[in-house]
Amino acid sequence: MSTPLDLSTTLGNAWFPSPLFTASGCASSGKELAQFISLKDIGAVVTKSVMNKPRHGRPTPRMAETPSGMLNSIGLQGPGIDAFLANDVPWLLAQGSRVIVSIAGETVDEYSVLARKLRAVSGISAIEVNISCPNVESRGQVFATDCDTASRVIDGVRKVIGGEIPILAKLTPDVTNIVDIAKSVVDAGADGVALINTVLGMVINLDTMKPHLGGKTGGLSGPAIRPISVRAIYQVHEALPKLPILGMGGVSSGRDALELILAGASGISVGTASFGNPSAIASIQKELVTLLAQRGFTSFQQAVGYAHRS
Amino acid sequence: MSTPLDLSTTLGNAWFPSPLFTASGCASSGKELAQFISLKDIGAVVTKSVMNKPRHGRPTPRMAETPSGMLNSIGLQGPGIDAFLANDVPWLLAQGSRVIVSIAGETVDEYSVLARKLRAVSGISAIEVNISCPNVESRGQVFATDCDTASRVIDGVRKVIGGEIPILAKLTPDVTNIVDIAKSVVDAGADGVALINTVLGMVINLDTMKPHLGGKTGGLSGPAIRPISVRAIYQVHEALPKLPILGMGGVSSGRDALELILAGASGISVGTASFGNPSAIASIQKELVTLLAQRGFTSFQQAVGYAHRS
Amino acid sequence: MSTINKAATQVDATIIANKRIGAYHQIILSVGEAVRHCRPGNFIAIQVGGDSSRMVLRRAFAISRTSETAQFGGTVELIVAPHGSGSRWLCAQSEGVEVNVVTPLGKAFGIPVEPANALLIGGGYGSAPLFGLADVLKSRGCKVDMILGASNGSKIYAPMEGKRSVNSLKIFTEDGSMGESGRVTSQLSQIVAERDIEIIYSCGPMAMLKAITEIADQLGVMHQASVEESMACGIGICMTCVLPVKDEDGAISMLRSCIDGPVMDGSKVCWDLVGKSTESF
Amino acid sequence: MSTINKAATQVDATIIANKRIGAYHQIILSVGEAVRHCRPGNFIAIQVGGDSSRMVLRRAFAISRTSETAQFGGTVELIVAPHGSGSRWLCAQSEGVEVNVVTPLGKAFGIPVEPANALLIGGGYGSAPLFGLADVLKSRGCKVDMILGASNGSKIYAPMEGKRSVNSLKIFTEDGSMGESGRVTSQLSQIVAERDIEIIYSCGPMAMLKAITEIADQLGVMHQASVEESMACGIGICMTCVLPVKDEDGAISMLRSCIDGPVMDGSKVCWDLVGKSTESF
Ligand SMILES: Cc1cc2nc3c(=O)[nH]c(=O)nc-3n(C[C@H](O)[C@H](O)[C@H](O)COP(=O)(O)OP(=O)(O)OC[C@H]3O[C@@H](n4cnc5c(N)ncnc54)[C@H](O)[C@@H]3O)c2cc1C
Ligand SMILES: Cc1cc2nc3c(=O)[nH]c(=O)nc-3n(C[C@H](O)[C@H](O)[C@H](O)COP(=O)(O)OP(=O)(O)OC[C@H]3O[C@@H](n4cnc5c(N)ncnc54)[C@H](O)[C@@H]3O)c2cc1C
Ligand SMILES: Cc1cc2nc3c(=O)[nH]c(=O)nc-3n(C[C@H](O)[C@H](O)[C@H](O)COP(=O)(O)O)c2cc1C
Ligand SMILES: Cc1cc2nc3c(=O)[nH]c(=O)nc-3n(C[C@H](O)[C@H](O)[C@H](O)COP(=O)(O)O)c2cc1C
Ligand code: FES
Ligand code: FES
């Protein structure tokens, strides 16, 4: 037998024993998955985007299955940052799990407030700043669709956090040029980007003949969008080869994960696949090791961005 | 038996006996499908986007199947407008088929040149202006990703064509705000919009560990993108309720077509579904009639945009 | 370890039997050891469509009854209505086919500590979990009456063996094609009074659960309702299956029906707010 | 009416037999009347994965042989390598399953008007269409020799009955596990000379077809090659399956291998330019 493949990865100055993470909003705060996978044996748990105040979210129905994918419209239901930090983070750390906290705000300020509360907590590996949500100060326009608002959010968080914890800006693919957005958040101080959030979609219910979701539109996720995530990751890695990318979008097997990795992802979040298969992340991790070894890689890092090399 | 349902539709001043059309690039110039469906019994044949000069297109491989979809990277291979008008249009008209000619250019001028050549031909029902292709004068940026270039193309074509033939601007969903683009092409003189072209995507080949397509990126089509097309059509119809929309993207059954129609489409183009099933358009047309009747509609027109009514 | 989903396991289960019964399919799955943790009210989440399926989500079904035999080990019985593409796929599978399942999931029906007079009300395939529940209640000394309803007789699921544990069974159909014509709530107040009902258990469409809640609240009878919301994950990680539920202080939270339900205290569910904008809370 | 795809029909075909043969599956489909139009070199396009499949495209397979019997009507035989998800799905279907097919598609092998000495060369499952071709050639008075090659013996498809029509059969495997070790081109020049070959028919991987073309061109022997490009539609509407082909004047066009092929004049195909940027033409 050869030496075991080194699966570890880094995002900024944070180290993870494996590149497989949960996707924000697809693992709640971790407890629910613990029966099916060992949380300390995956790379990290990325928690559901938390806001400053508790929030009820959008009306039901909140989901629709679509060909090889699904739409969701949760509307960031959650307990608010205080309850989250009091209950969920300590539990995860007690499991020996690495924790990436995802934050979301309705205003540029709300993100800074959240960052301030996070700064006080020890043990968090990284912060994912979900800027793919509506900015109430700008007619509900999504922060990450505009270079200026995107960078103002990241700049605010960076100033509060200082240099200790890596900040990942989570971008939406619903933009004309995702490379421009990535560049602007990097300039504002992001250590990396998380690509991609869901794609805006809609399903019409043929019985009611109205939009099916309570929130009308929803986010498309799952294997259907994988070609979009691979493309986005490839484009951003090509433009910014040193920038750590946490890749996601439609990964449900080791081969899917490898596609995103070759395109340039240093870590992989698994979202929708866990709904269809609660042990998905563990299986994907196992399959990935085999696929990397079959291709002669001795460490995960060697494969990152390999599709760009000639 | 009740009176037969009126399936006819209009796009601008063009009348069609049925709202089901081929999608540009997914029916070549019609001949190839004639063995499987009766071309005169569908709404119209939308021909493959033609350019001024003959063109070889992109290197192979040109396609990859993806979950519930496919990527293509054809690169507008074609005979050029002169050969096209000499051979293909007369054949289609001889079949009794309605013809919508799709044109594509590399420069704003090329579109005007194409329009001039089309103006001389009689029998064409409408022109679809495919502006979802790269503008060589602007670092390959896609015309339809920018309000300004998009409207310059449409303005040029409109001036040449005059008011006789309806012009449909075909838009890409790969933009931050598709409603803005729709508004700008309408201001420039488009009679309607065709929504949506393919979504930019990529597949990495796990054997070569490089992008699979010869052209690296490709366009994602098929059922996977249907939630995106429904959303785009809904958004544009909401903002511009009088604007005729030729809807497409992932339609492979009558129920799919109905979704796009309720969202606001006055016509439906069927693309990828014909690859998997050469008689798809005929079946969809039949299924649609049943679905409309079951819901109490007596004409197709009543269903257009129904999801917006309260 | 977490306390959520703590009895759940994920296994490949073989279809032991698949039989059409009226409008439904009775499907028996061999799930092994997992069966020991299945209680009436729990559900099972099944992967559908096979290897190259375009359906990415599991389908949830109530566990109707369980058994353990030497031949098949632990088995669970489901009553499946062929509804959309996933349930139709499941109903079309033959014996011997393996499907991946996660079970038991969700909160089970609460069983009274003292013998009580219980009324079980099922709508359509909602009767499925009630027969297993009746067995348990009876074994605890409860008196069990049952009301079943559906639009027509083919949608009444009421197996012979199931009736063993019930003291009485009344059937209502909207078209009168079986039992009396009417709804399960038609004579509910009377029945509760006559039979001295102390607790109602219900499972069926949301509108039925709501109507039962109104009567139960009026009469001051406890009511455990098994709700049915669209579920993407079934294990509490997606937040799609939520319902507005009041706590003791009257504050409303959006609870996940997959882990805080499907069995809920009917009087706590804000039925009128289901599907409403949450700003109105 | 168009002249393209003019013999093609779309039918639901029942799988009559599905048998493993070495690395392949021999699948027999009942296609009815369509069989009368199938010629050696034509192919069939099959819908795969069933109703809720995530595979949206058909799969193309060469028609190996055809027959007409009272019991099954017209049938076609395919030799399928379980490769990716679609062909694996097909190989896993049992007798009696129906699949939607479109056939016959594509240009068939050209048959010499006068009896000639023909050499048929197949690589892997590429031998499939050659046995049907051999029958036809023999019935026209041709002398038919055959060379088959593959990486190993399990990938040589050479049925007993098929050998009836061939004068000689030579097998090469790269690992020497069957026949001689080497490639189909190893002794090609000699064989052509010794046996006075006038026309070569080939089917197999592109690299093999290219190597045969070089030798055939050198020797001035006609060469009809059945090419295999990735096909999305199989009927000429998508332009994915193109190959650079020279016309009489040396001008290169990108021809669709589904309707202008799969059988092409080997010497006209610009093998070196396949997959290259078209600007270099
Ligand atoms: C706790 C629980 C117990 C259930 N018990 C039974 C039972 O015993 N027998 C039975 O026939 N059905 C039962 N259902 C309903 C069953 O889950 C749905 O009919 C089924 O999921 C529909 O899937 P489909 O593919 O046929 O339909 P589709 O409409 O194609 O489903 C699309 C998506 O919506 C979801 N969905 C659609 N309808 C429902 C629904 N009513 N409830 C939950 N999710 C839905 C599906 O899971 C899927 O993700 C139960 C549902 C829940 C939540
Ligand atoms: C004219 C022709 C004749 C053929 N004859 C045979 C035969 O007799 N026996 C046999 O085993 N195979 C044959 N093939 C190859 C067969 O079509 C592919 O192996 C099959 O399509 C692979 O599908 P998959 O789902 O297993 O693989 P995947 O890799 O999952 O297929 C993905 C997509 O790529 C396409 N694709 C992948 N490989 C090929 C290929 N080599 N050729 C064409 N399309 C491809 C598929 O059609 C599908 O759309 C033939 C191909 C062509 C074009
Ligand atoms: C139900 C659901 C809820 C989600 N909630 C969040 C969220 O709170 N914050 C966030 O950044 N992304 C959220 N996402 C997006 C995912 O993290 C991920 O970016 C996306 O789903 C693509 O990955 P997938 O295809 O693996 O699901 C959510 C996705 C789903 C399906
Ligand atoms: C192989 C292929 C070629 C295409 N070529 C063109 C084209 O030449 N011009 C154009 O406007 N759209 C072209 N399209 C886009 C389609 O017309 C259509 O907008 C898109 O595929 C979405 O519809 P669908 O999901 O039904 O295929 C092409 C699509 C495919 C799959
Ligand atoms: S179904 Fe996912 S949280 Fe309940
Ligand atoms: S496969 Fe579509 S044109 Fe040949």
PDB file of N, CA and C in Angstrom, chain D residues 53-118:
ATOM      1  N   SER D  53     -35.853   9.905 -16.418  1.00  0.00           N
ATOM      2  CA  SER D  53     -34.407   9.868 -16.612  1.00  0.00           C
ATOM      3  C   SER D  53     -33.814  11.263 -16.680  1.00  0.00           C
ATOM      4  N   ARG D  54     -32.596  11.391 -16.191  1.00  0.00           N
ATOM      5  CA  ARG D  54     -31.932  12.675 -16.363  1.00  0.00           C
ATOM      6  C   ARG D  54     -31.116  12.721 -17.647  1.00  0.00           C
ATOM      7  N   MET D  55     -31.149  11.641 -18.408  1.00  0.00           N
ATOM      8  CA  MET D  55     -30.432  11.616 -19.687  1.00  0.00           C
ATOM      9  C   MET D  55     -31.374  12.092 -20.776  1.00  0.00           C
ATOM     10  N   VAL D  56     -31.059  13.215 -21.378  1.00  0.00           N
ATOM     11  CA  VAL D  56     -31.990  13.814 -22.326  1.00  0.00           C
ATOM     12  C   VAL D  56     -31.700  13.417 -23.780  1.00  0.00           C
ATOM     13  N   LEU D  57     -30.558  12.794 -24.002  1.00  0.00           N
ATOM     14  CA  LEU D  57     -30.179  12.478 -25.391  1.00  0.00           C
ATOM     15  C   LEU D  57     -30.254  10.988 -25.688  1.00  0.00           C
ATOM     16  N   ARG D  58     -30.488  10.665 -26.956  1.00  0.00           N
ATOM     17  CA  ARG D  58     -30.463   9.275 -27.392  1.00  0.00           C
ATOM     18  C   ARG D  58     -29.046   8.744 -27.480  1.00  0.00           C
ATOM     19  N   ARG D  59     -28.939   7.431 -27.523  1.00  0.00           N
ATOM     20  CA  ARG D  59     -27.650   6.776 -27.740  1.00  0.00           C
ATOM     21  C   ARG D  59     -27.674   6.083 -29.093  1.00  0.00           C
ATOM     22  N   ALA D  60     -26.555   6.195 -29.815  1.00  0.00           N
ATOM     23  CA  ALA D  60     -26.460   5.626 -31.161  1.00  0.00           C
ATOM     24  C   ALA D  60     -25.732   4.292 -31.129  1.00  0.00           C
ATOM     25  N   PHE D  61     -26.277   3.306 -31.835  1.00  0.00           N
ATOM     26  CA  PHE D  61     -25.607   2.015 -31.964  1.00  0.00           C
ATOM     27  C   PHE D  61     -25.719   1.531 -33.395  1.00  0.00           C
ATOM     28  N   ALA D  62     -24.628   0.944 -33.869  1.00  0.00           N
ATOM     29  CA  ALA D  62     -24.634   0.368 -35.210  1.00  0.00           C
ATOM     30  C   ALA D  62     -25.580  -0.825 -35.230  1.00  0.00           C
ATOM     31  N   ILE D  63     -26.276  -1.005 -36.346  1.00  0.00           N
ATOM     32  CA  ILE D  63     -27.097  -2.192 -36.516  1.00  0.00           C
ATOM     33  C   ILE D  63     -26.171  -3.311 -36.959  1.00  0.00           C
ATOM     34  N   SER D  64     -26.132  -4.367 -36.157  1.00  0.00           N
ATOM     35  CA  SER D  64     -25.215  -5.445 -36.461  1.00  0.00           C
ATOM     36  C   SER D  64     -25.811  -6.371 -37.514  1.00  0.00           C
ATOM     37  N   ARG D  65     -26.968  -6.902 -37.232  1.00  0.00           N
ATOM     38  CA  ARG D  65     -27.651  -7.734 -38.219  1.00  0.00           C
ATOM     39  C   ARG D  65     -29.143  -7.526 -38.108  1.00  0.00           C
ATOM     40  N   THR D  66     -29.867  -7.907 -39.135  1.00  0.00           N
ATOM     41  CA  THR D  66     -31.326  -7.774 -39.117  1.00  0.00           C
ATOM     42  C   THR D  66     -31.930  -9.128 -39.455  1.00  0.00           C
ATOM     43  N   SER D  67     -33.170  -9.332 -39.029  1.00  0.00           N
ATOM     44  CA  SER D  67     -33.874 -10.507 -39.523  1.00  0.00           C
ATOM     45  C   SER D  67     -35.369 -10.291 -39.438  1.00  0.00           C
ATOM     46  N   GLU D  68     -36.101 -11.126 -40.137  1.00  0.00           N
ATOM     47  CA  GLU D  68     -37.558 -11.063 -40.069  1.00  0.00           C
ATOM     48  C   GLU D  68     -38.077 -12.453 -39.773  1.00  0.00           C
ATOM     49  N   THR D  69     -38.834 -12.586 -38.691  1.00  0.00           N
ATOM     50  CA  THR D  69     -39.401 -13.889 -38.349  1.00  0.00           C
ATOM     51  C   THR D  69     -40.889 -13.720 -38.103  1.00  0.00           C
ATOM     52  N   ALA D  70     -41.591 -14.814 -38.155  1.00  0.00           N
ATOM     53  CA  ALA D  70     -43.034 -14.764 -37.918  1.00  0.00           C
ATOM     54  C   ALA D  70     -43.306 -14.347 -36.479  1.00  0.00           C
ATOM     55  N   GLN D  71     -42.476 -14.853 -35.555  1.00  0.00           N
ATOM     56  CA  GLN D  71     -42.749 -14.598 -34.150  1.00  0.00           C
ATOM     57  C   GLN D  71     -42.553 -13.136 -33.743  1.00  0.00           C
ATOM     58  N   PHE D  72     -41.419 -12.557 -34.156  1.00  0.00           N
ATOM     59  CA  PHE D  72     -41.071 -11.222 -33.667  1.00  0.00           C
ATOM     60  C   PHE D  72     -41.157 -10.124 -34.728  1.00  0.00           C
ATOM     61  N   GLY D  73     -41.522 -10.468 -35.936  1.00  0.00           N
ATOM     62  CA  GLY D  73     -41.511  -9.473 -37.002  1.00  0.00           C
ATOM     63  C   GLY D  73     -40.072  -9.086 -37.302  1.00  0.00           C
ATOM     64  N   GLY D  74     -39.885  -7.825 -37.683  1.00  0.00           N
ATOM     65  CA  GLY D  74     -38.526  -7.393 -37.991  1.00  0.00           C
ATOM     66  C   GLY D  74     -37.720  -7.161 -36.725  1.00  0.00           C
ATOM     67  N   THR D  75     -36.500  -7.689 -36.686  1.00  0.00           N
ATOM     68  CA  THR D  75     -35.650  -7.439 -35.519  1.00  0.00           C
ATOM     69  C   THR D  75     -34.278  -6.952 -35.964  1.00  0.00           C
ATOM     70  N   VAL D  76     -33.666  -6.146 -35.111  1.00  0.00           N
ATOM     71  CA  VAL D  76     -32.277  -5.744 -35.344  1.00  0.00           C
ATOM     72  C   VAL D  76     -31.444  -6.200 -34.156  1.00  0.00           C
ATOM     73  N   GLU D  77     -30.202  -6.538 -34.459  1.00  0.00           N
ATOM     74  CA  GLU D  77     -29.288  -6.967 -33.404  1.00  0.00           C
ATOM     75  C   GLU D  77     -28.244  -5.877 -33.187  1.00  0.00           C
ATOM     76  N   LEU D  78     -27.973  -5.556 -31.921  1.00  0.00           N
ATOM     77  CA  LEU D  78     -26.942  -4.567 -31.592  1.00  0.00           C
ATOM     78  C   LEU D  78     -25.889  -5.230 -30.716  1.00  0.00           C
ATOM     79  N   ILE D  79     -24.679  -4.732 -30.806  1.00  0.00           N
ATOM     80  CA  ILE D  79     -23.615  -5.180 -29.907  1.00  0.00           C
ATOM     81  C   ILE D  79     -23.214  -3.967 -29.083  1.00  0.00           C
ATOM     82  N   VAL D  80     -23.577  -3.996 -27.805  1.00  0.00           N
ATOM     83  CA  VAL D  80     -23.439  -2.798 -26.980  1.00  0.00           C
ATOM     84  C   VAL D  80     -22.372  -2.978 -25.909  1.00  0.00           C
ATOM     85  N   ALA D  81     -21.458  -2.014 -25.854  1.00  0.00           N
ATOM     86  CA  ALA D  81     -20.456  -2.004 -24.787  1.00  0.00           C
ATOM     87  C   ALA D  81     -21.003  -1.178 -23.633  1.00  0.00           C
ATOM     88  N   PRO D  82     -21.105  -1.739 -22.426  1.00  0.00           N
ATOM     89  CA  PRO D  82     -21.544  -0.922 -21.298  1.00  0.00           C
ATOM     90  C   PRO D  82     -20.445   0.083 -20.987  1.00  0.00           C
ATOM     91  N   HIS D  83     -20.705   1.335 -21.329  1.00  0.00           N
ATOM     92  CA  HIS D  83     -19.650   2.357 -21.285  1.00  0.00           C
ATOM     93  C   HIS D  83     -20.005   3.379 -20.206  1.00  0.00           C
ATOM     94  N   GLY D  84     -20.932   4.263 -20.495  1.00  0.00           N
ATOM     95  CA  GLY D  84     -21.388   5.247 -19.516  1.00  0.00           C
ATOM     96  C   GLY D  84     -22.783   4.900 -19.030  1.00  0.00           C
ATOM     97  N   SER D  85     -23.476   5.887 -18.489  1.00  0.00           N
ATOM     98  CA  SER D  85     -24.751   5.588 -17.830  1.00  0.00           C
ATOM     99  C   SER D  85     -25.835   5.113 -18.798  1.00  0.00           C
ATOM    100  N   GLY D  86     -25.838   5.620 -20.026  1.00  0.00           N
ATOM    101  CA  GLY D  86     -26.899   5.250 -20.957  1.00  0.00           C
ATOM    102  C   GLY D  86     -26.748   3.835 -21.489  1.00  0.00           C
ATOM    103  N   SER D  87     -25.548   3.493 -21.930  1.00  0.00           N
ATOM    104  CA  SER D  87     -25.343   2.145 -22.462  1.00  0.00           C
ATOM    105  C   SER D  87     -25.421   1.123 -21.330  1.00  0.00           C
ATOM    106  N   ARG D  88     -24.995   1.487 -20.131  1.00  0.00           N
ATOM    107  CA  ARG D  88     -25.136   0.568 -18.998  1.00  0.00           C
ATOM    108  C   ARG D  88     -26.609   0.334 -18.682  1.00  0.00           C
ATOM    109  N   TRP D  89     -27.391   1.399 -18.744  1.00  0.00           N
ATOM    110  CA  TRP D  89     -28.833   1.257 -18.515  1.00  0.00           C
ATOM    111  C   TRP D  89     -29.422   0.280 -19.539  1.00  0.00           C
ATOM    112  N   LEU D  90     -29.052   0.475 -20.792  1.00  0.00           N
ATOM    113  CA  LEU D  90     -29.596  -0.387 -21.850  1.00  0.00           C
ATOM    114  C   LEU D  90     -29.218  -1.844 -21.610  1.00  0.00           C
ATOM    115  N   CYS D  91     -27.951  -2.063 -21.265  1.00  0.00           N
ATOM    116  CA  CYS D  91     -27.488  -3.432 -21.028  1.00  0.00           C
ATOM    117  C   CYS D  91     -28.175  -4.067 -19.812  1.00  0.00           C
ATOM    118  N   ALA D  92     -28.711  -3.246 -18.932  1.00  0.00           N
ATOM    119  CA  ALA D  92     -29.353  -3.776 -17.717  1.00  0.00           C
ATOM    120  C   ALA D  92     -30.848  -4.051 -17.918  1.00  0.00           C
ATOM    121  N   GLN D  93     -31.400  -3.699 -19.075  1.00  0.00           N
ATOM    122  CA  GLN D  93     -32.836  -3.924 -19.292  1.00  0.00           C
ATOM    123  C   GLN D  93     -33.109  -5.391 -19.614  1.00  0.00           C
ATOM    124  N   SER D  94     -34.229  -5.860 -19.137  1.00  0.00           N
ATOM    125  CA  SER D  94     -34.545  -7.269 -19.400  1.00  0.00           C
ATOM    126  C   SER D  94     -35.455  -7.403 -20.609  1.00  0.00           C
ATOM    127  N   GLU D  95     -35.565  -8.632 -21.055  1.00  0.00           N
ATOM    128  CA  GLU D  95     -36.457  -8.939 -22.169  1.00  0.00           C
ATOM    129  C   GLU D  95     -37.854  -8.435 -21.855  1.00  0.00           C
ATOM    130  N   GLY D  96     -38.528  -7.919 -22.872  1.00  0.00           N
ATOM    131  CA  GLY D  96     -39.901  -7.472 -22.689  1.00  0.00           C
ATOM    132  C   GLY D  96     -40.003  -5.966 -22.464  1.00  0.00           C
ATOM    133  N   VAL D  97     -38.895  -5.338 -22.059  1.00  0.00           N
ATOM    134  CA  VAL D  97     -38.917  -3.886 -21.846  1.00  0.00           C
ATOM    135  C   VAL D  97     -39.018  -3.181 -23.206  1.00  0.00           C
ATOM    136  N   GLU D  98     -39.781  -2.098 -23.248  1.00  0.00           N
ATOM    137  CA  GLU D  98     -39.893  -1.327 -24.482  1.00  0.00           C
ATOM    138  C   GLU D  98     -38.989  -0.106 -24.442  1.00  0.00           C
ATOM    139  N   VAL D  99     -38.318   0.159 -25.545  1.00  0.00           N
ATOM    140  CA  VAL D  99     -37.517   1.378 -25.655  1.00  0.00           C
ATOM    141  C   VAL D  99     -37.912   2.086 -26.944  1.00  0.00           C
ATOM    142  N   ASN D 100     -37.877   3.417 -26.899  1.00  0.00           N
ATOM    143  CA  ASN D 100     -38.210   4.170 -28.096  1.00  0.00           C
ATOM    144  C   ASN D 100     -36.969   4.287 -28.975  1.00  0.00           C
ATOM    145  N   VAL D 101     -37.121   3.942 -30.249  1.00  0.00           N
ATOM    146  CA  VAL D 101     -35.968   3.968 -31.157  1.00  0.00           C
ATOM    147  C   VAL D 101     -36.285   4.759 -32.420  1.00  0.00           C
ATOM    148  N   VAL D 102     -35.243   5.297 -33.025  1.00  0.00           N
ATOM    149  CA  VAL D 102     -35.354   5.903 -34.348  1.00  0.00           C
ATOM    150  C   VAL D 102     -34.368   5.171 -35.239  1.00  0.00           C
ATOM    151  N   THR D 103     -34.852   4.626 -36.329  1.00  0.00           N
ATOM    152  CA  THR D 103     -33.978   3.858 -37.222  1.00  0.00           C
ATOM    153  C   THR D 103     -34.654   3.619 -38.562  1.00  0.00           C
ATOM    154  N   PRO D 104     -33.953   3.331 -39.641  1.00  0.00           N
ATOM    155  CA  PRO D 104     -32.504   3.410 -39.782  1.00  0.00           C
ATOM    156  C   PRO D 104     -32.046   4.846 -39.999  1.00  0.00           C
ATOM    157  N   LEU D 105     -30.877   5.150 -39.464  1.00  0.00           N
ATOM    158  CA  LEU D 105     -30.288   6.476 -39.618  1.00  0.00           C
ATOM    159  C   LEU D 105     -28.910   6.351 -40.277  1.00  0.00           C
ATOM    160  N   GLY D 106     -28.507   7.434 -40.899  1.00  0.00           N
ATOM    161  CA  GLY D 106     -27.157   7.504 -41.438  1.00  0.00           C
ATOM    162  C   GLY D 106     -26.981   6.831 -42.784  1.00  0.00           C
ATOM    163  N   LYS D 107     -25.806   7.117 -43.394  1.00  0.00           N
ATOM    164  CA  LYS D 107     -25.461   6.530 -44.700  1.00  0.00           C
ATOM    165  C   LYS D 107     -24.912   5.128 -44.490  1.00  0.00           C
ATOM    166  N   ALA D 108     -25.372   4.191 -45.315  1.00  0.00           N
ATOM    167  CA  ALA D 108     -24.907   2.815 -45.235  1.00  0.00           C
ATOM    168  C   ALA D 108     -23.601   2.640 -46.006  1.00  0.00           C
ATOM    169  N   PHE D 109     -22.969   1.504 -45.815  1.00  0.00           N
ATOM    170  CA  PHE D 109     -21.777   1.196 -46.617  1.00  0.00           C
ATOM    171  C   PHE D 109     -22.180   1.088 -48.081  1.00  0.00           C
ATOM    172  N   GLY D 110     -21.349   1.614 -48.963  1.00  0.00           N
ATOM    173  CA  GLY D 110     -21.602   1.479 -50.397  1.00  0.00           C
ATOM    174  C   GLY D 110     -21.204   0.079 -50.849  1.00  0.00           C
ATOM    175  N   ILE D 111     -22.011  -0.531 -51.710  1.00  0.00           N
ATOM    176  CA  ILE D 111     -21.730  -1.889 -52.182  1.00  0.00           C
ATOM    177  C   ILE D 111     -21.233  -1.794 -53.629  1.00  0.00           C
ATOM    178  N   PRO D 112     -20.109  -2.457 -53.934  1.00  0.00           N
ATOM    179  CA  PRO D 112     -19.563  -2.360 -55.293  1.00  0.00           C
ATOM    180  C   PRO D 112     -20.577  -2.905 -56.309  1.00  0.00           C
ATOM    181  N   VAL D 113     -20.663  -2.284 -57.464  1.00  0.00           N
ATOM    182  CA  VAL D 113     -21.595  -2.772 -58.477  1.00  0.00           C
ATOM    183  C   VAL D 113     -21.115  -4.091 -59.088  1.00  0.00           C
ATOM    184  N   GLU D 114     -19.806  -4.230 -59.172  1.00  0.00           N
ATOM    185  CA  GLU D 114     -19.207  -5.472 -59.690  1.00  0.00           C
ATOM    186  C   GLU D 114     -18.607  -6.253 -58.516  1.00  0.00           C
ATOM    187  N   PRO D 115     -18.576  -7.580 -58.580  1.00  0.00           N
ATOM    188  CA  PRO D 115     -17.906  -8.339 -57.519  1.00  0.00           C
ATOM    189  C   PRO D 115     -16.476  -7.843 -57.319  1.00  0.00           C
ATOM    190  N   ALA D 116     -16.064  -7.740 -56.073  1.00  0.00           N
ATOM    191  CA  ALA D 116     -14.723  -7.220 -55.785  1.00  0.00           C
ATOM    192  C   ALA D 116     -14.143  -7.966 -54.592  1.00  0.00           C
ATOM    193  N   ASN D 117     -12.837  -7.824 -54.397  1.00  0.00           N
ATOM    194  CA  ASN D 117     -12.208  -8.409 -53.215  1.00  0.00           C
ATOM    195  C   ASN D 117     -12.238  -7.383 -52.088  1.00  0.00           C
ATOM    196  N   ALA D 118     -13.012  -7.681 -51.063  1.00  0.00           N
ATOM    197  CA  ALA D 118     -13.197  -6.701 -49.994  1.00  0.00           C
ATOM    198  C   ALA D 118     -12.527  -7.163 -48.708  1.00  0.00           C
TER     199      ALA D 118
END
